[in-house]
mmCIF file of C-alpha atoms in Angstrom:
data_model
loop_
_atom_site.group_PDB
_atom_site.id
_atom_site.type_symbol
_atom_site.label_atom_id
_atom_site.label_comp_id
_atom_site.label_asym_id
_atom_site.label_seq_id
_atom_site.Cartn_x
_atom_site.Cartn_y
_atom_site.Cartn_z
ATOM 1 C CA MET A 27 0.036 0.028 -0.036
ATOM 2 C CA GLN A 28 1.534 3.348 -1.029
ATOM 3 C CA PHE A 29 0.225 6.718 0.171
ATOM 4 C CA ARG A 30 1.141 10.155 -1.111
ATOM 5 C CA ILE A 31 3.368 11.620 1.721
ATOM 6 C CA SER A 32 3.730 15.193 0.560
ATOM 7 C CA LEU A 33 0.819 16.442 2.685
ATOM 8 C CA LEU A 34 1.978 14.478 5.667
ATOM 9 C CA ALA A 35 5.539 15.808 5.323
ATOM 10 C CA THR A 36 4.209 19.340 5.102
ATOM 11 C CA GLN A 37 2.162 18.965 8.198
ATOM 12 C CA ALA A 38 5.002 17.457 10.049
ATOM 13 C CA ALA A 39 7.302 20.293 8.957
ATOM 14 C CA ARG A 40 4.747 22.851 10.235
ATOM 15 C CA ALA A 41 4.543 21.057 13.626
ATOM 16 C CA VAL A 42 8.335 21.208 13.932
ATOM 17 C CA MET A 43 8.481 24.913 13.021
ATOM 18 C CA LEU A 44 5.755 25.665 15.543
ATOM 19 C CA LEU A 45 7.576 23.586 18.179
ATOM 20 C CA VAL A 46 10.871 25.508 17.587
ATOM 21 C CA CYS A 47 9.050 28.925 17.825
ATOM 22 C CA PHE A 48 7.385 27.793 21.037
ATOM 23 C CA LEU A 49 10.655 26.671 22.626
ATOM 24 C CA PHE A 50 12.410 29.856 21.478
ATOM 25 C CA THR A 51 9.699 32.038 22.930
ATOM 26 C CA VAL A 52 9.694 30.230 26.290
ATOM 27 C CA ARG A 53 13.447 30.364 26.487
ATOM 28 C CA LEU A 54 13.583 34.069 25.660
ATOM 29 C CA SER A 55 10.925 34.797 28.306
ATOM 30 C CA MET A 56 12.828 32.793 30.878
ATOM 31 C CA ALA A 57 16.097 34.578 30.006
ATOM 32 C CA GLN A 58 14.479 37.972 30.484
ATOM 33 C CA THR A 59 13.118 36.974 33.881
ATOM 34 C CA ASP A 60 15.075 38.418 36.804
ATOM 35 C CA THR A 61 16.125 35.332 38.794
ATOM 36 C CA THR A 62 17.567 37.411 41.674
ATOM 37 C CA LYS A 63 16.105 35.853 44.894
ATOM 38 C CA VAL A 64 14.301 38.325 47.134
ATOM 39 C CA GLU A 65 13.736 37.529 50.792
ATOM 40 C CA ASP A 66 10.146 38.169 51.677
ATOM 41 C CA ASN A 67 9.366 39.927 54.915
ATOM 42 C CA PHE A 68 6.320 38.015 56.032
ATOM 43 C CA ASP A 69 5.825 40.313 59.117
ATOM 44 C CA GLU A 70 4.249 43.015 56.984
ATOM 45 C CA TYR A 71 1.307 40.733 56.145
ATOM 46 C CA GLY A 72 0.324 40.506 59.809
ATOM 47 C CA GLU A 73 -0.933 37.389 61.674
ATOM 48 C CA TYR A 74 -3.028 36.060 58.766
ATOM 49 C CA GLY A 75 -2.926 32.484 59.891
ATOM 50 C CA ASP A 76 -4.399 33.342 63.267
ATOM 51 C CA ASP A 77 -7.138 35.689 61.999
ATOM 52 C CA GLU A 78 -10.422 33.591 62.164
ATOM 53 C CA SER A 79 -12.303 36.542 60.555
ATOM 54 C CA VAL A 80 -10.597 35.872 57.190
ATOM 55 C CA LYS A 81 -12.632 33.611 55.044
ATOM 56 C CA ARG A 82 -10.745 30.616 53.620
ATOM 57 C CA TYR A 83 -11.518 28.815 50.376
ATOM 58 C CA CYS A 84 -10.629 25.406 48.866
ATOM 59 C CA THR A 85 -8.242 25.172 46.010
ATOM 60 C CA GLN A 86 -8.739 23.331 42.636
ATOM 61 C CA LYS A 87 -5.604 21.350 43.177
ATOM 62 C CA VAL A 88 -5.123 17.769 44.232
ATOM 63 C CA GLN A 89 -1.762 16.325 45.185
ATOM 64 C CA PHE A 90 0.247 14.717 42.389
ATOM 65 C CA LEU A 91 -2.420 15.576 39.787
ATOM 66 C CA SER A 92 -1.173 15.669 36.184
ATOM 67 C CA PRO A 93 -0.032 19.225 35.283
ATOM 68 C CA THR A 94 -2.393 21.708 33.787
ATOM 69 C CA LYS A 95 -1.430 22.669 30.307
ATOM 70 C CA LEU A 96 -1.279 26.411 29.502
ATOM 71 C CA ILE A 97 0.013 26.215 26.024
ATOM 72 C CA SER A 98 0.156 22.967 23.964
ATOM 73 C CA ILE A 99 1.578 22.176 20.499
ATOM 74 C CA GLY A 100 0.774 18.775 19.314
ATOM 75 C CA TYR A 101 0.401 16.379 16.384
ATOM 76 C CA GLU A 102 -1.722 13.329 15.947
ATOM 77 C CA LEU A 103 -1.391 10.487 13.437
ATOM 78 C CA GLN A 104 -4.004 7.721 12.933
ATOM 79 C CA LEU A 105 -2.759 4.802 10.904
ATOM 80 C CA PRO A 106 -4.472 3.738 7.683
ATOM 81 C CA GLN A 107 -8.267 2.892 8.120
ATOM 82 C CA THR A 108 -11.023 2.008 5.793
ATOM 83 C CA ILE A 109 -14.312 3.997 5.328
ATOM 84 C CA GLU A 110 -17.365 2.412 3.677
ATOM 85 C CA THR A 111 -19.958 4.994 2.566
ATOM 86 C CA THR A 112 -23.553 4.352 1.774
ATOM 87 C CA PHE A 113 -25.901 7.066 0.439
ATOM 88 C CA LYS A 114 -29.595 6.964 1.466
ATOM 89 C CA PRO A 115 -31.430 8.371 -1.583
ATOM 90 C CA PHE A 116 -34.872 8.117 0.022
ATOM 91 C CA LEU A 117 -33.954 10.097 3.201
ATOM 92 C CA ALA A 118 -32.233 12.581 0.964
ATOM 93 C CA GLY A 119 -35.425 13.317 -0.875
ATOM 94 C CA ILE A 120 -33.850 12.340 -4.307
ATOM 95 C CA PRO A 121 -35.523 9.255 -5.782
ATOM 96 C CA GLY A 122 -33.468 6.678 -7.537
ATOM 97 C CA THR A 123 -29.818 6.029 -7.300
ATOM 98 C CA VAL A 124 -26.568 6.279 -9.258
ATOM 99 C CA PRO A 125 -24.108 3.401 -9.265
ATOM 100 C CA SER A 126 -21.159 5.667 -8.715
ATOM 101 C CA GLU A 127 -22.714 6.988 -5.595
ATOM 102 C CA GLY A 128 -23.706 3.714 -4.050
ATOM 103 C CA ASN A 129 -21.648 1.832 -1.442
ATOM 104 C CA ARG A 130 -18.036 2.832 -1.757
ATOM 105 C CA SER A 131 -15.056 1.709 0.273
ATOM 106 C CA ALA A 132 -11.717 3.472 0.488
ATOM 107 C CA SER A 133 -8.701 3.588 2.658
ATOM 108 C CA PHE A 134 -7.172 6.696 4.084
ATOM 109 C CA LEU A 135 -4.695 8.069 6.619
ATOM 110 C CA SER A 136 -5.696 10.799 9.113
ATOM 111 C CA HIS A 137 -3.284 13.366 10.681
ATOM 112 C CA GLY A 138 -3.209 16.879 11.892
ATOM 113 C CA LEU A 139 -2.123 19.601 14.353
ATOM 114 C CA ARG A 140 -3.596 20.088 17.761
ATOM 115 C CA LEU A 141 -3.010 23.490 19.345
ATOM 116 C CA GLY A 142 -4.320 24.896 22.530
ATOM 117 C CA ALA A 143 -3.854 27.859 24.942
ATOM 118 C CA ASN A 144 -5.562 28.394 28.231
ATOM 119 C CA PHE A 145 -4.617 31.202 30.658
ATOM 120 C CA PRO A 146 -6.121 32.592 33.891
ATOM 121 C CA VAL A 147 -7.552 36.113 33.540
ATOM 122 C CA ILE A 148 -8.677 36.263 37.125
ATOM 123 C CA SER A 149 -6.758 34.288 39.778
ATOM 124 C CA ARG A 150 -7.868 34.923 43.332
ATOM 125 C CA SER A 151 -8.406 32.688 46.288
ATOM 126 C CA SER A 152 -12.153 33.338 45.944
ATOM 127 C CA ILE A 153 -12.434 32.763 42.148
ATOM 128 C CA ILE A 154 -10.425 31.624 39.230
ATOM 129 C CA VAL A 155 -11.491 32.431 35.575
ATOM 130 C CA ASN A 156 -9.666 30.937 32.596
ATOM 131 C CA LEU A 157 -10.001 31.769 28.922
ATOM 132 C CA GLY A 158 -8.630 29.721 26.152
ATOM 133 C CA VAL A 159 -8.478 28.862 22.471
ATOM 134 C CA ASN A 160 -7.991 25.622 20.592
ATOM 135 C CA TYR A 161 -7.442 24.405 17.053
ATOM 136 C CA TYR A 162 -7.763 20.709 15.886
ATOM 137 C CA GLU A 163 -7.529 19.349 12.457
ATOM 138 C CA SER A 164 -7.978 15.998 10.807
ATOM 139 C CA ARG A 165 -6.443 15.886 7.305
ATOM 140 C CA MET A 166 -7.606 12.796 5.394
ATOM 141 C CA GLN A 167 -5.179 11.474 2.781
ATOM 142 C CA PHE A 168 -6.955 8.760 0.606
ATOM 143 C CA GLU A 169 -4.915 5.937 -0.763
ATOM 144 C CA ASN A 170 -6.310 6.036 -4.318
ATOM 145 C CA GLU A 171 -7.384 9.202 -6.015
ATOM 146 C CA ALA A 172 -9.886 7.112 -7.995
ATOM 147 C CA THR A 173 -12.009 6.689 -5.030
ATOM 148 C CA VAL A 174 -12.281 10.343 -4.311
ATOM 149 C CA ASN A 175 -14.914 10.848 -7.118
ATOM 150 C CA ASN A 176 -17.369 9.799 -4.353
ATOM 151 C CA ALA A 177 -18.912 13.060 -3.081
ATOM 152 C CA MET A 178 -18.441 12.230 0.542
ATOM 153 C CA HIS A 179 -14.823 11.234 0.256
ATOM 154 C CA ARG A 180 -14.041 14.165 -1.990
ATOM 155 C CA ALA A 181 -15.423 16.585 0.718
ATOM 156 C CA LEU A 182 -13.134 14.977 3.265
ATOM 157 C CA GLN A 183 -10.095 14.795 1.042
ATOM 158 C CA GLU A 184 -10.178 18.452 -0.115
ATOM 159 C CA LYS A 185 -10.013 20.180 3.336
ATOM 160 C CA GLY A 186 -10.455 17.620 6.030
ATOM 161 C CA LEU A 187 -12.155 18.408 9.251
ATOM 162 C CA ARG A 188 -11.237 21.300 11.557
ATOM 163 C CA THR A 189 -12.292 22.707 14.923
ATOM 164 C CA THR A 190 -11.525 26.177 16.071
ATOM 165 C CA GLY A 191 -12.859 27.015 19.501
ATOM 166 C CA LEU A 192 -13.100 29.529 22.340
ATOM 167 C CA MET A 193 -13.576 28.372 25.856
ATOM 168 C CA ALA A 194 -14.162 29.860 29.372
ATOM 169 C CA THR A 195 -13.842 28.002 32.741
ATOM 170 C CA VAL A 196 -14.870 29.402 36.136
ATOM 171 C CA PHE A 197 -13.834 27.798 39.443
ATOM 172 C CA LYS A 198 -15.681 29.415 42.379
ATOM 173 C CA PRO A 199 -14.866 27.979 45.770
ATOM 174 C CA LEU A 200 -17.769 28.586 48.187
ATOM 175 C CA ASN A 201 -15.862 27.770 51.415
ATOM 176 C CA GLU A 202 -13.057 25.374 52.482
ATOM 177 C CA LYS A 203 -15.055 22.242 51.454
ATOM 178 C CA ASN A 204 -17.410 23.200 48.594
ATOM 179 C CA PHE A 205 -16.966 24.572 45.036
ATOM 180 C CA VAL A 206 -18.775 25.227 41.732
ATOM 181 C CA ILE A 207 -17.231 24.771 38.269
ATOM 182 C CA VAL A 208 -18.828 26.285 35.133
ATOM 183 C CA ALA A 209 -17.307 25.849 31.650
ATOM 184 C CA ALA A 210 -18.470 26.795 28.194
ATOM 185 C CA ASN A 211 -17.205 26.218 24.664
ATOM 186 C CA ALA A 212 -18.022 27.733 21.147
ATOM 187 C CA ASP A 213 -16.634 25.757 18.342
ATOM 188 C CA LEU A 214 -16.508 26.343 14.595
ATOM 189 C CA ASN A 215 -16.429 22.764 13.134
ATOM 190 C CA GLY A 216 -16.372 21.841 9.446
ATOM 191 C CA ASN A 217 -14.327 21.141 6.276
ATOM 192 C CA TYR A 218 -13.017 24.752 5.971
ATOM 193 C CA ASN A 219 -9.665 26.498 5.807
ATOM 194 C CA PHE A 220 -8.792 30.004 6.998
ATOM 195 C CA SER A 221 -9.090 31.609 3.486
ATOM 196 C CA ASP A 222 -12.644 30.145 3.177
ATOM 197 C CA LEU A 223 -14.335 30.099 6.604
ATOM 198 C CA GLN A 224 -17.782 28.782 7.026
ATOM 199 C CA PRO A 225 -20.592 30.885 8.429
ATOM 200 C CA LEU A 226 -20.532 31.819 12.097
ATOM 201 C CA ASN A 227 -24.127 30.649 12.408
ATOM 202 C CA THR A 228 -22.803 27.071 12.318
ATOM 203 C CA THR A 229 -21.010 27.526 15.643
ATOM 204 C CA ARG A 230 -21.685 24.774 18.104
ATOM 205 C CA TYR A 231 -22.018 25.485 21.848
ATOM 206 C CA SER A 232 -21.265 23.220 24.733
ATOM 207 C CA VAL A 233 -21.576 23.888 28.505
ATOM 208 C CA LEU A 234 -21.221 22.136 31.845
ATOM 209 C CA GLY A 235 -21.838 22.800 35.484
ATOM 210 C CA ILE A 236 -20.515 20.955 38.528
ATOM 211 C CA TYR A 237 -21.119 21.336 42.295
ATOM 212 C CA GLY A 238 -18.385 19.611 44.235
ATOM 213 C CA TRP A 239 -16.772 18.769 47.580
ATOM 214 C CA LYS A 240 -13.129 19.133 48.424
ATOM 215 C CA LYS A 241 -12.673 16.464 51.069
ATOM 216 C CA SER A 242 -8.884 16.826 51.455
ATOM 217 C CA ASP A 243 -5.788 17.733 49.503
ATOM 218 C CA LYS A 244 -6.056 14.192 47.957
ATOM 219 C CA LEU A 245 -9.717 13.992 47.118
ATOM 220 C CA MET A 246 -12.250 16.241 45.394
ATOM 221 C CA TRP A 247 -15.343 15.147 43.608
ATOM 222 C CA GLY A 248 -18.522 16.534 42.272
ATOM 223 C CA LEU A 249 -21.841 16.053 40.465
ATOM 224 C CA GLY A 250 -23.069 17.909 37.473
ATOM 225 C CA TRP A 251 -24.784 18.270 34.040
ATOM 226 C CA ALA A 252 -23.480 18.945 30.590
ATOM 227 C CA ARG A 253 -24.799 20.014 27.113
ATOM 228 C CA THR A 254 -22.354 18.242 24.843
ATOM 229 C CA TYR A 255 -21.658 17.010 21.251
ATOM 230 C CA ARG A 256 -19.334 14.220 22.315
ATOM 231 C CA LEU A 257 -21.727 11.629 20.763
ATOM 232 C CA GLY A 258 -21.753 13.661 17.566
ATOM 233 C CA GLU A 259 -25.349 14.841 18.013
ATOM 234 C CA VAL A 260 -26.202 17.396 20.627
ATOM 235 C CA ASN A 261 -27.276 15.938 24.034
ATOM 236 C CA ASN A 262 -28.725 18.424 26.522
ATOM 237 C CA THR A 263 -28.976 16.018 29.479
ATOM 238 C CA VAL A 264 -25.655 14.368 30.249
ATOM 239 C CA PRO A 265 -25.083 13.735 33.925
ATOM 240 C CA LEU A 266 -21.438 14.223 35.149
ATOM 241 C CA LEU A 267 -19.323 12.664 37.834
ATOM 242 C CA MET A 268 -16.017 14.398 38.603
ATOM 243 C CA TYR A 269 -13.591 12.343 40.717
ATOM 244 C CA ASN A 270 -9.932 13.263 41.359
ATOM 245 C CA ARG A 271 -8.341 11.047 43.942
ATOM 246 C CA THR A 272 -4.811 10.464 44.981
ATOM 247 C CA PHE A 273 -4.296 7.365 47.018
ATOM 248 C CA ASN A 274 -0.546 7.835 47.727
ATOM 249 C CA ASP A 275 2.434 9.389 46.085
ATOM 250 C CA ARG A 276 2.349 6.797 43.293
ATOM 251 C CA TRP A 277 -1.310 6.030 42.394
ATOM 252 C CA GLY A 278 -4.359 8.218 41.602
ATOM 253 C CA ILE A 279 -7.497 8.605 39.507
ATOM 254 C CA GLU A 280 -8.526 11.484 37.300
ATOM 255 C CA ALA A 281 -12.046 11.307 35.940
ATOM 256 C CA LEU A 282 -14.888 13.240 34.358
ATOM 257 C CA LEU A 283 -17.281 10.524 33.626
ATOM 258 C CA PRO A 284 -18.647 9.708 31.157
ATOM 259 C CA ALA A 285 -16.295 11.803 29.042
ATOM 260 C CA ARG A 286 -12.911 10.516 30.220
ATOM 261 C CA LEU A 287 -11.174 8.425 32.922
ATOM 262 C CA ASN A 288 -7.379 8.046 33.630
ATOM 263 C CA VAL A 289 -5.670 5.863 36.167
ATOM 264 C CA ARG A 290 -2.445 7.723 37.081
ATOM 265 C CA ARG A 291 0.949 6.306 38.051
ATOM 266 C CA ASN A 292 3.440 8.843 39.272
ATOM 267 C CA PHE A 293 7.103 7.761 38.935
ATOM 268 C CA SER A 294 8.399 11.094 40.422
ATOM 269 C CA PRO A 295 7.369 14.721 40.625
ATOM 270 C CA THR A 296 8.520 15.121 36.997
ATOM 271 C CA SER A 297 7.174 12.038 35.278
ATOM 272 C CA LEU A 298 3.934 10.096 35.184
ATOM 273 C CA LEU A 299 1.877 7.575 33.223
ATOM 274 C CA LEU A 300 -1.836 7.746 32.469
ATOM 275 C CA LEU A 301 -3.977 4.750 31.276
ATOM 276 C CA GLY A 302 -7.560 5.405 30.422
ATOM 277 C CA TYR A 303 -9.956 6.576 27.657
ATOM 278 C CA GLU A 304 -11.641 9.692 26.345
ATOM 279 C CA LEU A 305 -14.855 10.160 24.391
ATOM 280 C CA GLU A 306 -14.374 12.814 21.688
ATOM 281 C CA GLY A 307 -16.904 14.127 19.342
ATOM 282 C CA ASN A 308 -18.648 17.045 17.625
ATOM 283 C CA SER A 309 -20.962 18.008 14.711
ATOM 284 C CA TYR A 310 -19.180 19.238 11.608
ATOM 285 C CA HIS A 311 -20.735 21.464 9.030
ATOM 286 C CA ILE A 312 -19.929 20.232 5.472
ATOM 287 C CA ARG A 313 -19.726 22.451 2.406
ATOM 288 C CA SER A 314 -19.270 21.185 -1.149
ATOM 289 C CA ARG A 315 -18.811 23.570 -4.087
ATOM 290 C CA ALA A 316 -19.344 20.749 -6.709
ATOM 291 C CA SER A 317 -22.478 21.112 -8.847
ATOM 292 C CA ASP A 318 -23.383 17.481 -9.189
ATOM 293 C CA PRO A 319 -26.539 16.299 -7.307
ATOM 294 C CA PHE A 320 -24.767 14.049 -4.882
ATOM 295 C CA SER A 321 -22.270 16.743 -3.903
ATOM 296 C CA GLN A 322 -25.175 19.233 -3.357
ATOM 297 C CA ARG A 323 -26.854 16.556 -1.303
ATOM 298 C CA ILE A 324 -24.250 16.798 1.450
ATOM 299 C CA ASN A 325 -23.817 20.654 1.016
ATOM 300 C CA GLY A 326 -24.867 22.137 4.393
ATOM 301 C CA ALA A 327 -25.048 18.693 5.980
ATOM 302 C CA GLU A 328 -23.612 17.651 9.384
ATOM 303 C CA ILE A 329 -21.072 14.975 10.075
ATOM 304 C CA ARG A 330 -21.903 13.391 13.465
ATOM 305 C CA ARG A 331 -18.441 12.372 14.546
ATOM 306 C CA SER A 332 -17.885 10.505 17.725
ATOM 307 C CA GLU A 333 -14.951 8.142 18.746
ATOM 308 C CA LEU A 334 -13.633 6.460 21.755
ATOM 309 C CA LYS A 335 -9.915 6.583 22.391
ATOM 310 C CA VAL A 336 -8.316 4.055 24.620
ATOM 311 C CA ARG A 337 -4.862 5.246 25.315
ATOM 312 C CA LEU A 338 -1.630 5.198 27.269
ATOM 313 C CA THR A 339 -0.017 8.614 27.926
ATOM 314 C CA TYR A 340 3.505 9.330 29.269
ATOM 315 C CA GLU A 341 4.323 12.877 30.429
ATOM 316 C CA GLN A 342 7.832 13.961 31.386
ATOM 317 C CA GLN A 343 9.191 17.277 32.452
ATOM 318 C CA ILE A 344 11.873 18.552 29.964
ATOM 319 C CA SER A 345 12.922 21.771 31.810
ATOM 320 C CA GLY A 346 11.172 24.124 34.264
ATOM 321 C CA PHE A 347 7.554 24.329 33.239
ATOM 322 C CA ILE A 348 8.113 22.716 29.746
ATOM 323 C CA TRP A 349 6.692 19.133 29.599
ATOM 324 C CA LEU A 350 6.598 16.492 26.815
ATOM 325 C CA SER A 351 3.562 14.308 26.422
ATOM 326 C CA ALA A 352 3.547 11.126 24.138
ATOM 327 C CA GLN A 353 0.406 8.970 23.655
ATOM 328 C CA ALA A 354 -0.511 5.815 21.801
ATOM 329 C CA GLY A 355 -3.771 3.902 21.724
ATOM 330 C CA LEU A 356 -6.730 2.544 19.720
ATOM 331 C CA ARG A 357 -9.338 4.878 18.226
ATOM 332 C CA MET A 358 -12.731 3.117 18.060
ATOM 333 C CA ASN A 359 -15.408 4.691 15.875
ATOM 334 C CA ALA A 360 -18.780 5.356 17.403
ATOM 335 C CA ASN A 361 -20.400 7.561 14.806
ATOM 336 C CA PHE A 362 -19.439 9.100 11.478
ATOM 337 C CA ASN A 363 -22.739 9.402 9.770
ATOM 338 C CA VAL A 364 -24.243 12.444 8.039
ATOM 339 C CA SER A 365 -27.535 14.209 8.819
ATOM 340 C CA ALA A 366 -29.058 16.722 6.300
ATOM 341 C CA THR A 367 -29.111 19.607 8.588
ATOM 342 C CA GLU A 368 -28.110 20.455 12.188
ATOM 343 C CA ASN A 369 -31.646 20.083 13.446
ATOM 344 C CA ALA A 370 -32.552 16.898 11.473
ATOM 345 C CA PRO A 371 -34.191 14.251 13.500
ATOM 346 C CA ARG A 372 -31.657 11.877 15.281
ATOM 347 C CA ARG A 373 -30.736 8.740 13.297
ATOM 348 C CA GLU A 374 -32.348 9.970 10.079
ATOM 349 C CA TYR A 375 -29.051 9.937 8.102
ATOM 350 C CA ILE A 376 -28.587 10.804 4.442
ATOM 351 C CA VAL A 377 -25.225 9.121 4.426
ATOM 352 C CA GLU A 378 -23.959 6.225 6.558
ATOM 353 C CA ASN A 379 -20.249 5.762 7.006
ATOM 354 C CA THR A 380 -18.618 2.718 8.587
ATOM 355 C CA LEU A 381 -15.025 3.148 9.736
ATOM 356 C CA THR A 382 -12.476 0.570 10.944
ATOM 357 C CA ASN A 383 -10.512 1.132 14.226
ATOM 358 C CA PRO A 384 -6.964 2.137 13.684
ATOM 359 C CA LEU A 385 -4.060 2.568 16.093
ATOM 360 C CA PHE A 386 -3.123 6.156 16.773
ATOM 361 C CA PHE A 387 -0.082 8.129 18.037
ATOM 362 C CA ALA A 388 0.173 11.696 19.431
ATOM 363 C CA PHE A 389 2.819 13.892 20.898
ATOM 364 C CA SER A 390 2.843 17.438 22.302
ATOM 365 C CA ILE A 391 5.179 19.959 23.944
ATOM 366 C CA ASN A 392 3.404 21.867 26.746
ATOM 367 C CA LEU A 393 3.937 24.829 28.932
ATOM 368 C CA VAL A 394 2.273 23.920 32.154
ATOM 369 C CA SER A 395 1.122 25.922 35.227
ATOM 370 C CA PRO A 396 3.258 26.041 38.399
#
């Protein structure tokens, strides 16, 4: 099996260039930092620890938790997989069928950049507010150009799938034992590029809220609710269980069920291993500029993408606040079907896609919080 590698090489080069720029920027900022040690005079703060009138709040930290990423530059590669596409002419409202647009099977390789930034804009003991941006892409490189005359495959080959998003997270401690977390995302998902953005009215919104208990420095948990697209289609009533537990200086659990779960093994303060899963998904707006009827059938449609990733992640400090993350696992397809519009009834698909389950690999360089 021979794949065209020029696109893959281009993407790898972009990842390396971004990585170099990232490391240079961090190194420069560290070099400009005055490292002269200043002895603090704690007397000027008064007897804070003995003042019972000062209200105290719980923190969002659990001992030995995996580090929070402020800036992340990564790359993901999914090994060759097969997609089988079936058009549903009756549901599409177009009678009859065309042989070239019937069942069609093809092999492709998926890869792309994963960029993220998340910074605190308010950081007080009584409230923490983070704002962030992210960019994910899945470029799909088909094995045989002859298979790309299929309208569905052609739409994926030309621009792949992209997500550009904004996010906000609020951690509000109520006292020393209780807290509230609220998070919201706005994502622009589709087969677009930055010279040809899709309409902003195709933005998809997700939100979650959690009420929690901080039992100790080794345990915090909470119950909540989410509006999410992780199953590809919007679901407004997803119950949540957050559970972060450190059993000792070696073992712990980090979970936000049903979205993700990791068992953590700390080797040292600067290295750890995570074994678990994450459910990823979103709804992607598809545009096709081809004029044939089958391309127009999917113009304005929505790919309901959902996948379960079972993975092993190793994270290691490189220097200071710079960490390396390497990941390997199995991507299992849950949904990749196509609805005519965003508000089309669930399960009434105009295109059904069946994907095989490939191995995947990912790496990232991260600037983490102290």
